[in-house]
């Protein structure tokens, strides 16, 4: 599963004028970036890789959204809700679980341009 596949999936769920993988353009007032982060150690079943039914992809989503905190917080919650407790197919792989790392989006303040930012981290468990 790639960041591009995750980005394309999220584009079908969330209205956003600019989407990025790996880095955002901070000059845009409304954008969402998706980043790889360290996840759990790889799992291989006792019977070997052929018997391993799932894999994981750990991501961090940066919601970079306006100079208005309330609007930014609502957009971040919309992104969170698009994943929390949901099922999905991403890149042709069935998602078993979005393991959210926090109980809500985490506000990380503003960037140098005064744009509010929120971070959402999850580990995606998907069928191999």
mmCIF file of C-alpha atoms in Angstrom:
data_model
loop_
_atom_site.group_PDB
_atom_site.id
_atom_site.type_symbol
_atom_site.label_atom_id
_atom_site.label_comp_id
_atom_site.label_asym_id
_atom_site.label_seq_id
_atom_site.Cartn_x
_atom_site.Cartn_y
_atom_site.Cartn_z
ATOM 1 C CA UNK A 1 0.000 0.000 0.000
ATOM 2 C CA UNK A 2 1.434 3.366 -1.014
ATOM 3 C CA UNK A 3 0.861 6.928 0.145
ATOM 4 C CA UNK A 4 -0.507 7.715 -3.311
ATOM 5 C CA UNK A 5 -3.131 4.971 -2.980
ATOM 6 C CA UNK A 6 -4.127 6.244 0.460
ATOM 7 C CA UNK A 7 -4.297 9.817 -0.852
ATOM 8 C CA UNK A 8 -6.512 8.734 -3.767
ATOM 9 C CA UNK A 9 -8.828 6.899 -1.359
ATOM 10 C CA UNK A 10 -9.125 9.916 0.958
ATOM 11 C CA UNK A 11 -9.885 12.179 -2.001
ATOM 12 C CA UNK A 12 -13.115 10.207 -2.480
ATOM 13 C CA UNK A 13 -14.136 10.859 1.144
ATOM 14 C CA UNK A 14 -13.004 14.427 1.889
ATOM 15 C CA UNK A 15 -13.335 17.666 -0.048
ATOM 16 C CA UNK A 16 -9.929 19.359 -0.223
ATOM 17 C CA UNK A 17 -8.455 21.611 -2.946
ATOM 18 C CA UNK A 18 -4.852 20.363 -2.566
ATOM 19 C CA UNK A 19 -3.539 16.910 -1.617
ATOM 20 C CA UNK A 20 0.090 15.978 -1.042
ATOM 21 C CA UNK A 21 2.195 12.933 -0.179
ATOM 22 C CA UNK A 22 5.469 13.337 1.714
ATOM 23 C CA UNK A 23 5.433 17.155 1.802
ATOM 24 C CA UNK A 24 2.875 19.950 1.574
ATOM 25 C CA UNK A 25 3.028 23.338 -0.110
ATOM 26 C CA UNK A 26 2.680 25.527 2.989
ATOM 27 C CA UNK A 27 1.747 28.540 0.853
ATOM 28 C CA UNK A 28 -1.667 26.913 0.261
ATOM 29 C CA UNK A 29 -4.221 27.853 2.890
ATOM 30 C CA UNK A 30 -6.163 24.592 2.601
ATOM 31 C CA UNK A 31 -4.337 21.327 1.999
ATOM 32 C CA UNK A 32 -3.837 17.855 3.405
ATOM 33 C CA UNK A 33 -0.558 15.943 3.427
ATOM 34 C CA UNK A 34 0.016 12.247 4.037
ATOM 35 C CA UNK A 35 3.299 10.965 5.456
ATOM 36 C CA UNK A 36 4.791 7.573 6.322
ATOM 37 C CA UNK A 37 5.690 7.094 9.983
ATOM 38 C CA UNK A 38 7.162 4.261 12.001
ATOM 39 C CA UNK A 39 4.626 1.550 12.681
ATOM 40 C CA UNK A 40 4.627 -1.791 14.427
ATOM 41 C CA UNK A 41 7.254 -4.421 13.686
ATOM 42 C CA UNK A 42 6.377 -6.568 10.657
ATOM 43 C CA UNK A 43 4.365 -9.671 11.456
ATOM 44 C CA UNK A 44 4.985 -13.058 9.857
ATOM 45 C CA UNK A 45 2.825 -16.044 10.816
ATOM 46 C CA UNK A 46 4.469 -19.202 12.131
ATOM 47 C CA UNK A 47 3.797 -20.905 8.797
ATOM 48 C CA UNK A 48 5.767 -18.244 6.945
ATOM 49 C CA UNK A 49 4.918 -15.356 4.682
ATOM 50 C CA UNK A 50 2.544 -17.454 2.563
ATOM 51 C CA UNK A 51 0.388 -17.982 5.686
ATOM 52 C CA UNK A 52 0.494 -14.348 6.811
ATOM 53 C CA UNK A 53 -2.921 -12.811 6.223
ATOM 54 C CA UNK A 54 -2.289 -9.130 6.901
ATOM 55 C CA UNK A 55 0.233 -6.322 6.758
ATOM 56 C CA UNK A 56 0.341 -2.752 8.087
ATOM 57 C CA UNK A 57 1.002 0.783 6.863
ATOM 58 C CA UNK A 58 1.529 3.530 9.450
ATOM 59 C CA UNK A 59 0.674 7.066 8.334
ATOM 60 C CA UNK A 60 0.407 10.578 9.648
ATOM 61 C CA UNK A 61 -2.083 12.994 8.093
ATOM 62 C CA UNK A 62 -1.408 16.723 8.340
ATOM 63 C CA UNK A 63 -4.496 18.899 7.978
ATOM 64 C CA UNK A 64 -3.206 22.403 7.093
ATOM 65 C CA UNK A 65 -6.382 24.494 7.102
ATOM 66 C CA UNK A 66 -7.097 28.233 7.304
ATOM 67 C CA UNK A 67 -6.299 30.897 9.857
ATOM 68 C CA UNK A 68 -9.531 30.125 11.725
ATOM 69 C CA UNK A 69 -9.117 27.544 14.489
ATOM 70 C CA UNK A 70 -12.763 26.428 14.549
ATOM 71 C CA UNK A 71 -12.861 25.790 10.788
ATOM 72 C CA UNK A 72 -9.530 23.939 10.922
ATOM 73 C CA UNK A 73 -10.637 21.797 13.846
ATOM 74 C CA UNK A 74 -13.868 20.832 12.065
ATOM 75 C CA UNK A 75 -11.964 19.830 8.913
ATOM 76 C CA UNK A 76 -9.516 17.745 10.952
ATOM 77 C CA UNK A 77 -12.425 15.996 12.695
ATOM 78 C CA UNK A 78 -13.988 15.272 9.291
ATOM 79 C CA UNK A 79 -10.757 13.561 8.204
ATOM 80 C CA UNK A 80 -10.573 11.607 11.473
ATOM 81 C CA UNK A 81 -14.193 10.467 11.118
ATOM 82 C CA UNK A 82 -13.545 9.268 7.553
ATOM 83 C CA UNK A 83 -11.193 6.634 9.029
ATOM 84 C CA UNK A 84 -12.291 5.869 12.600
ATOM 85 C CA UNK A 85 -14.299 2.636 12.741
ATOM 86 C CA UNK A 86 -14.658 2.539 8.957
ATOM 87 C CA UNK A 87 -13.998 -0.225 6.455
ATOM 88 C CA UNK A 88 -12.396 0.426 3.092
ATOM 89 C CA UNK A 89 -10.585 -0.911 0.086
ATOM 90 C CA UNK A 90 -7.371 0.957 -0.711
ATOM 91 C CA UNK A 91 -5.194 0.086 -3.674
ATOM 92 C CA UNK A 92 -7.210 -3.092 -4.190
ATOM 93 C CA UNK A 93 -6.532 -4.266 -0.627
ATOM 94 C CA UNK A 94 -9.271 -4.728 1.950
ATOM 95 C CA UNK A 95 -8.646 -2.686 5.087
ATOM 96 C CA UNK A 96 -9.338 -4.687 8.229
ATOM 97 C CA UNK A 97 -8.878 -1.804 10.655
ATOM 98 C CA UNK A 98 -7.756 1.797 10.995
ATOM 99 C CA UNK A 99 -5.924 1.728 14.347
ATOM 100 C CA UNK A 100 -6.202 5.356 15.418
ATOM 101 C CA UNK A 101 -3.301 6.426 17.664
ATOM 102 C CA UNK A 102 -5.248 9.163 19.472
ATOM 103 C CA UNK A 103 -8.901 9.745 20.334
ATOM 104 C CA UNK A 104 -9.092 12.903 18.210
ATOM 105 C CA UNK A 105 -6.989 15.008 15.835
ATOM 106 C CA UNK A 106 -4.089 16.672 17.640
ATOM 107 C CA UNK A 107 -3.713 20.416 17.205
ATOM 108 C CA UNK A 108 -0.088 21.397 16.688
ATOM 109 C CA UNK A 109 -0.565 25.164 16.456
ATOM 110 C CA UNK A 110 0.108 27.306 13.419
ATOM 111 C CA UNK A 111 2.832 27.362 10.810
ATOM 112 C CA UNK A 112 4.909 30.468 9.991
ATOM 113 C CA UNK A 113 2.018 31.822 7.910
ATOM 114 C CA UNK A 114 -0.537 31.518 10.709
ATOM 115 C CA UNK A 115 -2.305 28.484 9.193
ATOM 116 C CA UNK A 116 -3.653 26.051 11.791
ATOM 117 C CA UNK A 117 -2.464 22.457 11.592
ATOM 118 C CA UNK A 118 -3.774 19.195 13.013
ATOM 119 C CA UNK A 119 -2.168 15.749 12.939
ATOM 120 C CA UNK A 120 -3.947 12.405 12.727
ATOM 121 C CA UNK A 121 -1.939 9.193 13.075
ATOM 122 C CA UNK A 122 -3.196 5.712 12.280
ATOM 123 C CA UNK A 123 -1.916 2.259 11.458
ATOM 124 C CA UNK A 124 -3.788 0.659 8.585
ATOM 125 C CA UNK A 125 -4.194 -3.122 8.903
ATOM 126 C CA UNK A 126 -4.928 -4.636 5.506
ATOM 127 C CA UNK A 127 -5.219 -8.034 3.869
ATOM 128 C CA UNK A 128 -2.117 -9.195 2.018
#
